CSV table of C-alpha atoms in Angstrom, one decimal:
chain,number,residue,atom,x,y,z
A,1254,MET,CA,0.0,0.3,0.1
A,1255,ILE,CA,3.0,2.5,1.1
A,1256,HIS,CA,4.7,1.4,-1.9
A,1257,ASP,CA,1.8,2.4,-4.5
A,1258,LEU,CA,0.9,5.5,-2.8
A,1259,GLY,CA,4.5,6.3,-3.2
A,1260,ILE,CA,4.6,5.8,-6.7
A,1261,ILE,CA,1.4,7.8,-7.2
A,1262,MET,CA,2.8,10.6,-5.3
A,1263,LEU,CA,5.8,10.6,-7.4
A,1264,THR,CA,4.4,10.7,-10.8
A,1265,ALA,CA,1.7,13.3,-9.6
A,1266,GLY,CA,4.8,15.5,-8.7
A,1267,VAL,CA,6.6,14.8,-11.8
A,1268,THR,CA,3.4,15.8,-14.1
A,1269,SER,CA,2.3,18.8,-11.8
A,1270,LEU,CA,5.8,20.1,-12.5
A,1271,VAL,CA,5.8,19.9,-15.8
A,1272,CYS,CA,2.3,21.5,-16.3
A,1273,LYS,CA,3.4,24.4,-14.0
A,1274,PHE,CA,6.6,24.8,-16.3
A,1275,LEU,CA,4.4,24.7,-19.3
A,1276,LYS,CA,1.9,27.4,-17.5
A,1277,GLN,CA,-1.1,24.9,-17.2
A,1278,PRO,CA,-3.2,24.1,-14.2
A,1279,VAL,CA,-1.5,21.7,-11.5
A,1280,VAL,CA,-5.1,19.8,-11.4
A,1281,LEU,CA,-4.1,18.9,-15.1
A,1282,GLY,CA,-0.6,17.2,-13.8
A,1283,TYR,CA,-2.7,15.5,-11.2
A,1284,ILE,CA,-5.2,14.0,-14.0
A,1285,VAL,CA,-2.4,13.0,-16.0
A,1286,ALA,CA,-0.7,11.0,-13.5
A,1287,GLY,CA,-3.7,8.8,-12.8
A,1288,LEU,CA,-3.9,8.1,-16.6
A,1289,LEU,CA,-0.1,7.1,-16.3
A,1290,VAL,CA,-0.3,5.0,-13.4
A,1291,GLY,CA,-3.7,3.2,-14.6
A,1292,PRO,CA,-4.0,0.4,-16.9
A,1293,TYR,CA,-5.2,2.2,-19.8
A,1294,VAL,CA,-2.1,4.1,-21.1
A,1295,CYS,CA,0.8,2.0,-20.4
A,1296,GLY,CA,-1.0,-1.1,-20.8
A,1297,SER,CA,-0.6,-2.4,-17.1
A,1298,SER,CA,-1.0,-0.7,-13.9
A,1299,TRP,CA,1.6,0.6,-11.7
A,1300,VAL,CA,0.1,-0.2,-8.7
A,1301,HIS,CA,-0.6,-3.5,-6.9
A,1302,GLU,CA,-3.2,-2.9,-4.3
A,1303,ALA,CA,-5.9,-1.3,-6.7
A,1304,GLU,CA,-8.9,-1.6,-4.1
A,1305,SER,CA,-7.1,-0.1,-1.4
A,1306,VAL,CA,-6.1,3.1,-3.8
A,1307,GLU,CA,-9.3,3.1,-4.8
A,1308,THR,CA,-10.3,4.5,-1.5
A,1309,TRP,CA,-7.7,6.9,-1.3
A,1310,GLY,CA,-8.7,7.9,-5.0
A,1311,GLN,CA,-12.3,8.8,-3.8
A,1312,VAL,CA,-10.8,11.0,-1.4
A,1313,GLY,CA,-8.7,12.6,-3.8
A,1314,VAL,CA,-11.6,13.2,-6.3
A,1315,ILE,CA,-13.1,15.7,-3.1
A,1316,PHE,CA,-10.0,17.4,-3.2
A,1317,LEU,CA,-9.7,17.7,-6.8
A,1318,LEU,CA,-13.7,19.1,-7.0
A,1319,VAL,CA,-12.7,21.6,-4.4
A,1320,LYS,CA,-9.6,22.9,-6.2
A,1321,ALA,CA,-11.4,22.7,-9.7
A,1322,HIS,CA,-14.2,24.8,-8.3
A,1323,VAL,CA,-11.6,27.5,-6.8
A,1324,THR,CA,-9.7,27.3,-10.0
A,1325,ALA,CA,-12.6,27.5,-12.4
A,1326,ASN,CA,-14.2,30.5,-10.6
A,1327,HIS,CA,-10.5,32.7,-10.8
A,1328,PHE,CA,-10.0,31.5,-14.1
A,1329,VAL,CA,-13.7,32.5,-15.3
A,1330,ALA,CA,-13.1,36.0,-13.7
A,1331,ALA,CA,-9.6,36.7,-15.5
A,1332,TYR,CA,-11.0,35.7,-18.9
A,1333,ILE,CA,-13.7,37.9,-18.8
A,1334,LYS,CA,-11.5,41.0,-17.6
A,1335,GLY,CA,-8.6,40.0,-19.9
A,1336,THR,CA,-10.9,39.6,-23.1
A,1337,LEU,CA,-12.9,42.7,-22.3
A,1338,HIS,CA,-10.1,44.9,-21.5
A,1339,LYS,CA,-7.9,44.0,-24.4
A,1340,LYS,CA,-10.6,44.2,-27.1
A,1341,LEU,CA,-13.4,46.6,-26.1
A,1342,MET,CA,-11.3,48.8,-23.8
A,1343,VAL,CA,-13.5,48.2,-20.5
A,1344,PHE,CA,-13.6,49.7,-17.2
A,1345,HIS,CA,-15.1,48.0,-14.5
A,1346,LYS,CA,-16.7,49.5,-11.4
A,1347,GLY,CA,-18.7,46.9,-9.4
A,1348,ASN,CA,-21.2,45.1,-11.9
A,1349,VAL,CA,-21.2,48.2,-14.5
A,1350,SER,CA,-19.2,47.9,-17.6
A,1351,ARG,CA,-18.5,51.1,-19.7
A,1352,VAL,CA,-17.2,50.2,-23.1
A,1353,ARG,CA,-16.0,53.3,-25.0
A,1354,ILE,CA,-16.4,52.5,-28.9
A,1355,ASN,CA,-15.2,55.0,-31.4
A,1356,GLY,CA,-15.1,57.9,-28.9
A,1357,ASP,CA,-18.9,56.9,-27.7
A,1358,GLU,CA,-19.3,55.5,-24.3
A,1359,HIS,CA,-21.8,52.6,-24.0
A,1360,ILE,CA,-23.0,51.5,-20.6
A,1361,TYR,CA,-24.4,48.0,-19.9
A,1362,THR,CA,-25.0,46.9,-16.5
A,1363,PHE,CA,-25.3,43.0,-15.9
A,1364,THR,CA,-24.2,40.5,-13.5
A,1365,ALA,CA,-23.2,37.1,-15.0
A,1366,ASN,CA,-22.8,33.9,-12.9
A,1367,ALA,CA,-21.4,30.4,-14.0
A,1368,LYS,CA,-20.7,27.3,-11.7
A,1369,GLY,CA,-20.0,24.0,-12.6
A,1370,GLY,CA,-18.5,20.5,-11.0
A,1371,LEU,CA,-17.1,17.2,-11.7
A,1372,ARG,CA,-19.1,14.1,-11.6
A,1373,PRO,CA,-17.9,10.3,-11.8
A,1374,ASN,CA,-18.7,10.1,-15.5
A,1375,GLY,CA,-19.2,13.7,-16.6
A,1376,THR,CA,-19.6,17.1,-15.8
A,1377,ASN,CA,-22.4,19.7,-15.0
A,1378,LEU,CA,-22.6,23.5,-16.0
A,1379,GLU,CA,-25.1,26.5,-14.8
A,1380,VAL,CA,-25.1,29.8,-16.4
A,1381,SER,CA,-27.2,32.8,-15.7
A,1382,ILE,CA,-27.3,36.6,-16.4
A,1383,ASP,CA,-29.3,39.3,-14.7
A,1384,ASP,CA,-29.8,42.9,-15.8
A,1385,LYS,CA,-29.2,46.0,-14.2
A,1386,ASP,CA,-32.7,45.5,-12.1
A,1387,GLY,CA,-31.4,42.3,-10.6
A,1388,LYS,CA,-33.9,40.2,-13.2
A,1389,ARG,CA,-32.8,37.2,-14.6
A,1390,GLY,CA,-32.8,37.0,-18.4
A,1391,ILE,CA,-30.8,34.0,-18.9
A,1392,GLU,CA,-30.3,30.7,-17.2
A,1393,VAL,CA,-29.5,27.5,-18.6
A,1394,GLY,CA,-28.2,24.4,-16.6
A,1395,LEU,CA,-26.6,21.3,-18.7
A,1396,VAL,CA,-25.2,18.0,-17.8
A,1397,ALA,CA,-22.5,16.1,-19.7
A,1398,GLU,CA,-22.0,12.3,-19.1
A,1399,MET,CA,-19.6,10.0,-20.7
A,1400,THR,CA,-21.6,6.7,-21.6
A,1401,ASP,CA,-20.7,3.6,-23.8
A,1402,GLU,CA,-22.4,4.9,-26.8
A,1403,GLY,CA,-20.8,8.3,-26.6
A,1404,ILE,CA,-21.1,11.6,-24.8
A,1405,ARG,CA,-24.8,12.4,-23.7
A,1406,ILE,CA,-26.2,16.0,-22.9
A,1407,ASN,CA,-29.3,16.8,-21.0
A,1408,ILE,CA,-30.7,20.0,-19.8
A,1409,ASP,CA,-30.4,19.7,-15.8
A,1410,HIS,CA,-33.2,22.0,-14.6
A,1411,ASP,CA,-36.8,21.7,-14.8
A,1412,LYS,CA,-37.3,25.3,-15.8
A,1413,GLN,CA,-34.9,27.2,-18.2
A,1414,ILE,CA,-35.0,31.1,-18.5
A,1415,LEU,CA,-34.2,32.5,-22.0
A,1416,GLY,CA,-35.3,36.2,-22.6
A,1417,TYR,CA,-36.9,36.7,-19.2
A,1418,ARG,CA,-39.3,33.9,-20.0
A,1419,LYS,CA,-39.3,30.4,-18.1
A,1420,PHE,CA,-39.3,27.2,-20.2
A,1421,SER,CA,-40.4,23.9,-19.4
A,1422,VAL,CA,-38.4,20.9,-21.0
A,1423,ASN,CA,-39.6,17.3,-21.6
A,1424,ASN,CA,-38.0,15.4,-19.0
A,1425,ASP,CA,-36.7,12.7,-21.3
A,1426,ASN,CA,-34.3,15.0,-23.0
A,1427,TYR,CA,-31.0,14.2,-24.6
A,1428,ILE,CA,-28.5,15.1,-27.0
A,1429,LEU,CA,-26.3,12.0,-28.0
A,1430,LEU,CA,-22.8,12.6,-29.7
A,1431,GLN,CA,-22.1,9.2,-30.5
A,1432,LYS,CA,-18.4,8.0,-31.3
A,1433,ASP,CA,-19.0,7.6,-34.9
A,1434,MET,CA,-19.8,11.3,-34.7
A,1435,HIS,CA,-23.5,10.4,-35.3
A,1436,VAL,CA,-26.1,12.9,-33.5
A,1437,LEU,CA,-29.2,11.7,-31.7
A,1438,ALA,CA,-31.2,14.6,-30.0
A,1439,ASP,CA,-34.9,15.1,-28.7
A,1440,VAL,CA,-35.1,18.4,-26.8
A,1441,ARG,CA,-38.5,20.3,-26.4
A,1442,LEU,CA,-38.6,23.7,-24.9
A,1443,VAL,CA,-42.0,25.4,-24.3
A,1444,ASP,CA,-43.1,28.5,-22.3
A,1445,GLU,CA,-46.6,29.4,-21.3
A,1446,LYS,CA,-47.2,31.5,-24.1
A,1447,GLY,CA,-46.6,29.2,-26.7
A,1448,THR,CA,-42.9,30.0,-27.8
A,1449,GLY,CA,-41.1,26.8,-28.6
A,1450,LEU,CA,-37.5,25.5,-29.4
A,1451,GLN,CA,-37.0,22.0,-30.5
A,1452,ILE,CA,-34.0,20.1,-31.8
A,1453,TYR,CA,-34.7,16.3,-32.7
A,1454,THR,CA,-33.4,13.6,-34.9
A,1455,ASP,CA,-35.1,11.5,-37.6
A,1456,ASP,CA,-33.6,8.2,-36.6
A,1457,GLU,CA,-35.8,6.1,-38.9
A,1458,ASP,CA,-34.3,7.9,-42.1
A,1459,ALA,CA,-32.7,4.9,-43.7
A,1460,THR,CA,-31.7,7.3,-46.8
A,1461,SER,CA,-29.4,9.7,-44.9
A,1462,LEU,CA,-26.1,9.2,-42.5
A,1463,GLN,CA,-27.7,12.2,-40.5
A,1464,ASP,CA,-31.0,14.4,-40.3
A,1465,VAL,CA,-31.2,16.9,-37.8
A,1466,THR,CA,-33.9,19.5,-37.0
A,1467,PHE,CA,-33.8,22.8,-35.1
A,1468,SER,CA,-37.2,24.4,-34.9
A,1469,ILE,CA,-38.2,27.8,-33.6
A,1470,HIS,CA,-41.9,28.9,-32.7
A,1471,ARG,CA,-42.8,32.1,-31.7
A,1472,LEU,CA,-40.0,33.7,-30.2
A,1473,ASP,CA,-39.8,37.0,-29.4
A,1474,ILE,CA,-36.9,38.3,-30.6
A,1475,ALA,CA,-36.5,41.5,-28.5
A,1476,ASN,CA,-36.7,39.3,-25.2
A,1477,ILE,CA,-33.7,37.5,-26.3
A,1478,LEU,CA,-31.5,40.7,-27.5
A,1479,THR,CA,-32.0,42.7,-24.6
A,1480,VAL,CA,-30.4,40.5,-22.3
A,1481,LEU,CA,-27.3,40.7,-24.5
A,1482,PRO,CA,-24.8,43.5,-24.4
A,1483,TYR,CA,-24.5,45.9,-27.4
A,1484,MET,CA,-27.0,44.3,-29.7
A,1485,PRO,CA,-29.0,46.5,-32.0
A,1486,LYS,CA,-32.7,47.3,-31.0
A,1487,VAL,CA,-34.4,44.5,-32.9
A,1488,SER,CA,-38.0,43.1,-32.3
A,1489,GLY,CA,-40.5,40.8,-34.0
A,1490,ILE,CA,-41.9,37.5,-34.0
A,1491,LEU,CA,-39.5,34.4,-35.3
A,1492,ASP,CA,-40.7,31.1,-36.7
A,1493,GLY,CA,-38.2,29.1,-38.2
A,1494,ASP,CA,-36.6,25.5,-39.2
A,1495,PHE,CA,-33.2,24.7,-39.8
A,1496,HIS,CA,-32.6,21.2,-41.3
A,1497,ILE,CA,-29.2,19.2,-41.9
A,1498,ILE,CA,-29.1,16.1,-44.2
A,1499,VAL,CA,-26.1,14.1,-44.2
A,1500,ASN,CA,-25.4,11.2,-46.6
A,1501,GLU,CA,-22.5,9.5,-48.0
A,1502,GLU,CA,-22.0,11.7,-51.0
A,1503,SER,CA,-23.1,15.4,-49.8
A,1504,THR,CA,-24.3,17.4,-46.9
A,1505,THR,CA,-27.4,19.8,-47.1
A,1506,ILE,CA,-28.2,22.7,-44.8
A,1507,SER,CA,-31.5,24.4,-45.4
A,1508,ALA,CA,-33.6,27.3,-43.6
A,1509,ASP,CA,-36.8,28.6,-43.5
A,1510,ILE,CA,-37.4,31.7,-41.7
A,1511,ASP,CA,-40.4,33.8,-41.1
A,1512,THR,CA,-40.2,36.9,-38.8
A,1513,GLN,CA,-43.7,39.1,-38.3
A,1514,ASN,CA,-43.4,42.8,-37.7
A,1515,LEU,CA,-39.8,43.1,-37.7
A,1516,VAL,CA,-38.5,46.4,-36.8
A,1517,TYR,CA,-35.1,47.2,-36.7
A,1518,GLU,CA,-33.3,50.1,-34.9
A,1519,GLY,CA,-36.9,51.9,-34.8
A,1520,CYS,CA,-37.6,51.2,-38.7
A,1521,LEU,CA,-40.5,49.1,-39.5
A,1522,MET,CA,-39.4,46.5,-42.2
A,1523,GLY,CA,-42.7,44.4,-42.1
A,1524,ASN,CA,-43.2,40.8,-42.6
A,1525,ILE,CA,-39.7,39.5,-43.8
A,1526,SER,CA,-39.3,35.7,-44.5
A,1527,THR,CA,-36.4,33.9,-46.2
A,1528,GLU,CA,-35.5,30.7,-47.6
A,1529,LEU,CA,-31.8,29.5,-47.9
A,1530,THR,CA,-30.1,26.2,-49.0
A,1531,TYR,CA,-26.5,25.8,-48.2
A,1532,MET,CA,-24.3,22.8,-49.8
A,1533,PRO,CA,-20.5,22.2,-49.3
A,1534,LYS,CA,-19.2,20.5,-52.2
A,1535,GLY,CA,-16.5,17.8,-52.5
A,1536,ASP,CA,-14.2,20.2,-54.2
A,1537,GLY,CA,-13.8,22.3,-51.3
A,1538,SER,CA,-16.5,24.9,-52.6
A,1539,HIS,CA,-19.6,26.1,-51.1
A,1540,TYR,CA,-22.8,26.7,-52.7
A,1541,ILE,CA,-25.7,28.9,-51.5
A,1542,ASP,CA,-29.3,29.5,-53.0
A,1543,GLY,CA,-31.9,31.8,-51.2
A,1544,ILE,CA,-34.9,33.8,-51.5
A,1545,LEU,CA,-35.8,36.9,-49.7
A,1546,MET,CA,-39.7,38.1,-49.0
A,1547,LYS,CA,-41.7,40.8,-47.8
A,1548,ASP,CA,-45.3,40.0,-47.1
A,1549,ASP,CA,-44.9,36.5,-48.9
A,1550,GLU,CA,-44.0,38.3,-52.2
A,1551,GLU,CA,-40.5,37.5,-53.5
A,1552,ILE,CA,-37.9,41.0,-53.3
A,1553,ALA,CA,-34.5,39.3,-53.8
A,1554,MET,CA,-32.7,36.0,-54.7
A,1555,ILE,CA,-29.3,35.1,-54.6
A,1556,GLU,CA,-27.3,32.4,-55.8
A,1557,GLY,CA,-23.7,31.8,-55.9
A,1558,THR,CA,-20.5,29.5,-55.2
A,1559,TYR,CA,-17.7,30.5,-52.7
A,1560,TYR,CA,-14.2,28.7,-53.6
A,1561,PHE,CA,-11.9,28.0,-50.8
A,1562,GLY,CA,-8.0,28.0,-51.6
A,1563,ASN,CA,-4.6,29.7,-51.9
A,1564,ASN,CA,-6.6,32.4,-53.5
A,1565,ASP,CA,-10.4,32.7,-52.2
A,1566,ARG,CA,-13.0,33.2,-54.9
A,1567,ILE,CA,-16.5,34.1,-55.4
A,1568,ASP,CA,-19.0,33.9,-58.0
A,1569,ALA,CA,-22.7,34.6,-57.2
A,1570,THR,CA,-25.7,36.6,-58.9
A,1571,LEU,CA,-28.1,39.0,-56.7
A,1572,GLU,CA,-31.6,39.7,-58.2
A,1573,LEU,CA,-33.9,42.5,-57.1
A,1574,GLU,CA,-37.3,42.0,-58.1
A,1575,ARG,CA,-39.6,44.9,-57.0
A,1576,MET,CA,-37.6,45.3,-53.8
A,1577,PRO,CA,-39.2,48.0,-51.5
A,1578,MET,CA,-36.4,50.3,-50.7
A,1579,ASP,CA,-37.5,51.3,-47.1
A,1580,ILE,CA,-36.3,47.9,-46.1
A,1581,ILE,CA,-32.8,49.4,-45.8
A,1582,ASN,CA,-34.0,52.5,-43.9
A,1583,GLY,CA,-33.1,50.8,-40.8
A,1584,PHE,CA,-29.3,50.5,-41.5
A,1585,ILE,CA,-29.1,54.5,-42.3
A,1586,PRO,CA,-27.2,56.1,-39.3
A,1587,ASP,CA,-29.5,58.5,-37.3
A,1588,GLN,CA,-31.8,58.2,-40.4
A,1589,LEU,CA,-31.4,61.9,-41.7
A,1590,ILE,CA,-32.4,60.5,-45.0
A,1591,GLY,CA,-34.4,57.4,-46.0
A,1592,PHE,CA,-35.6,55.7,-49.4
A,1593,LYS,CA,-39.2,54.6,-50.4
A,1594,GLY,CA,-40.8,53.2,-53.6
A,1595,ILE,CA,-39.1,50.0,-55.1
A,1596,GLY,CA,-36.0,49.2,-57.0
A,1597,ILE,CA,-35.0,46.6,-59.7
A,1598,GLY,CA,-31.7,45.4,-60.7
A,1599,LYS,CA,-29.3,42.5,-61.0
A,1600,LEU,CA,-25.7,42.2,-60.0
A,1601,LYS,CA,-22.9,39.7,-60.9
A,1602,VAL,CA,-20.1,39.4,-58.4
A,1603,GLU,CA,-16.9,37.3,-59.2
A,1604,GLY,CA,-13.2,36.9,-58.7
A,1605,TYR,CA,-11.0,36.9,-56.0
A,1606,VAL,CA,-12.6,37.8,-52.7
A,1607,SER,CA,-9.8,40.2,-51.9
A,1608,GLN,CA,-10.6,42.1,-55.2
A,1609,PRO,CA,-14.2,41.1,-56.5
A,1610,VAL,CA,-15.5,42.4,-59.4
A,1611,VAL,CA,-19.0,43.9,-59.7
A,1612,ASN,CA,-21.2,44.2,-62.6
A,1613,GLY,CA,-25.0,45.1,-63.2
A,1614,SER,CA,-27.3,47.7,-63.1
A,1615,PHE,CA,-30.2,49.2,-61.0
A,1616,ASP,CA,-33.5,50.8,-62.0
A,1617,LEU,CA,-34.4,53.3,-59.5
A,1618,SER,CA,-37.1,55.4,-61.5
A,1619,GLN,CA,-39.7,54.2,-59.0
A,1620,ALA,CA,-37.6,55.2,-56.0
A,1621,SER,CA,-37.3,58.3,-53.8
A,1622,ILE,CA,-34.9,59.9,-51.4
A,1623,ILE,CA,-36.8,61.5,-48.7
A,1624,SER,CA,-35.6,63.4,-45.5
A,1625,VAL,CA,-38.2,63.6,-42.7
A,1626,PRO,CA,-36.3,66.1,-40.5
A,1627,TYR,CA,-36.0,68.4,-43.5
A,1628,GLY,CA,-39.2,67.8,-45.2
A,1629,VAL,CA,-37.3,67.1,-48.6
A,1630,GLU,CA,-38.3,64.0,-51.2
A,1631,LEU,CA,-36.4,63.8,-54.1
A,1632,ARG,CA,-37.5,61.3,-57.0
A,1633,LEU,CA,-34.8,59.5,-58.7
A,1634,ASP,CA,-33.8,59.5,-62.3
A,1635,ASP,CA,-35.5,57.2,-64.9
A,1636,ALA,CA,-32.0,56.0,-66.3
A,1637,PRO,CA,-30.6,53.0,-64.8
A,1638,VAL,CA,-27.5,53.1,-62.7
A,1639,GLU,CA,-24.9,51.3,-64.2
A,1640,ILE,CA,-22.0,49.1,-62.4
A,1641,ARG,CA,-19.2,48.3,-64.5
A,1642,ASN,CA,-16.0,46.7,-63.1
A,1643,SER,CA,-17.0,47.7,-59.2
A,1644,LEU,CA,-17.3,51.4,-60.6
A,1645,VAL,CA,-20.7,53.3,-60.3
A,1646,LEU,CA,-21.6,55.0,-63.5
A,1647,PHE,CA,-24.4,57.7,-63.0
A,1648,ASN,CA,-24.1,59.1,-66.2
A,1649,ASN,CA,-26.1,62.6,-65.8
A,1650,PHE,CA,-28.3,61.1,-63.2
A,1651,GLN,CA,-30.7,63.4,-61.9
A,1652,PHE,CA,-32.8,64.0,-59.0
A,1653,TYR,CA,-36.2,65.7,-59.2
A,1654,ALA,CA,-38.6,67.7,-56.8
A,1655,SER,CA,-42.1,66.9,-56.3
A,1656,ASN,CA,-43.0,69.4,-59.4
A,1657,ASP,CA,-40.7,67.1,-61.2
A,1658,LYS,CA,-37.9,69.7,-61.8
């Protein structure tokens, strides 16, 4: 017994010194030592009285959990401060985060908590975010366990909080990452107002290797984004399905998204929906095909291929079919000017990503530039706007007042 403990302590001492030299947590050295003295790495165990050592091992696990909990707390705090300080120039005072971006100071007050623990065959993690008023905006609890089939992930709590709203989850929820990288899942989150999130797989689909669907039903976008710092002001009710199908020859990712009463930065954009299909190809290229609709009418279509390599290339076509120009007003800073009417056109983008070549034309004869603060409205010229070799050619393009002069 003494001989076995001596071997364990000597091995742990060496591995912990190596980890300390490499600026890694000492706990990692203890874990590596356990792997070395066990029968799984070197083919045979370095200890002789396994049952006696197991008792000491259980005691060691208790100290490991305490050590891991303390280390994790310090690690998370240091990581948040370091990342925010270097990338966003953050000055902390209590729970208040002041961020200076382009000379403007943005203040976002929040309290974030994360805690976890180790289990005999896995780990658990709980994450929560409270706003400046102490209201719980997000709370998620997860449990991951190693099984004979692979890694099994479950939502731990009976109630989850997303966007200030409590969600119930099915008791038998799971996401299983099998050893052959196959995914099985059945997770259903529903709140009292009918908002639902679901991840599930079609295990009876014999024609594909993988069939995964992620569904969203009546999700209030504003409730989610207001919890996250420095997000734009967006509201609307989101419904959508994301579908992934993998077979021996190809992978297809499709999305069908519908947003009712979408408002972006105070600008009403209406009922916006889209259908997208993405397919990575065997030659390393990526194909995308998408349609954008407003109030169930098609207003834009995109189709193209992105080629990865030493010099990334793109080959895409964008078509606008009676696109309402006011859809872009929310992206104009301070909205001192805006657009109304419709635009029709086609763009071809091709060449290297670092220097793409754009060609096409836009018909803006049914569109106008407006400025509500200054009471100005100018109708655009009947002549199309040409784009040749990435240069916009107006060719005596004219603007007309309300009296067409």
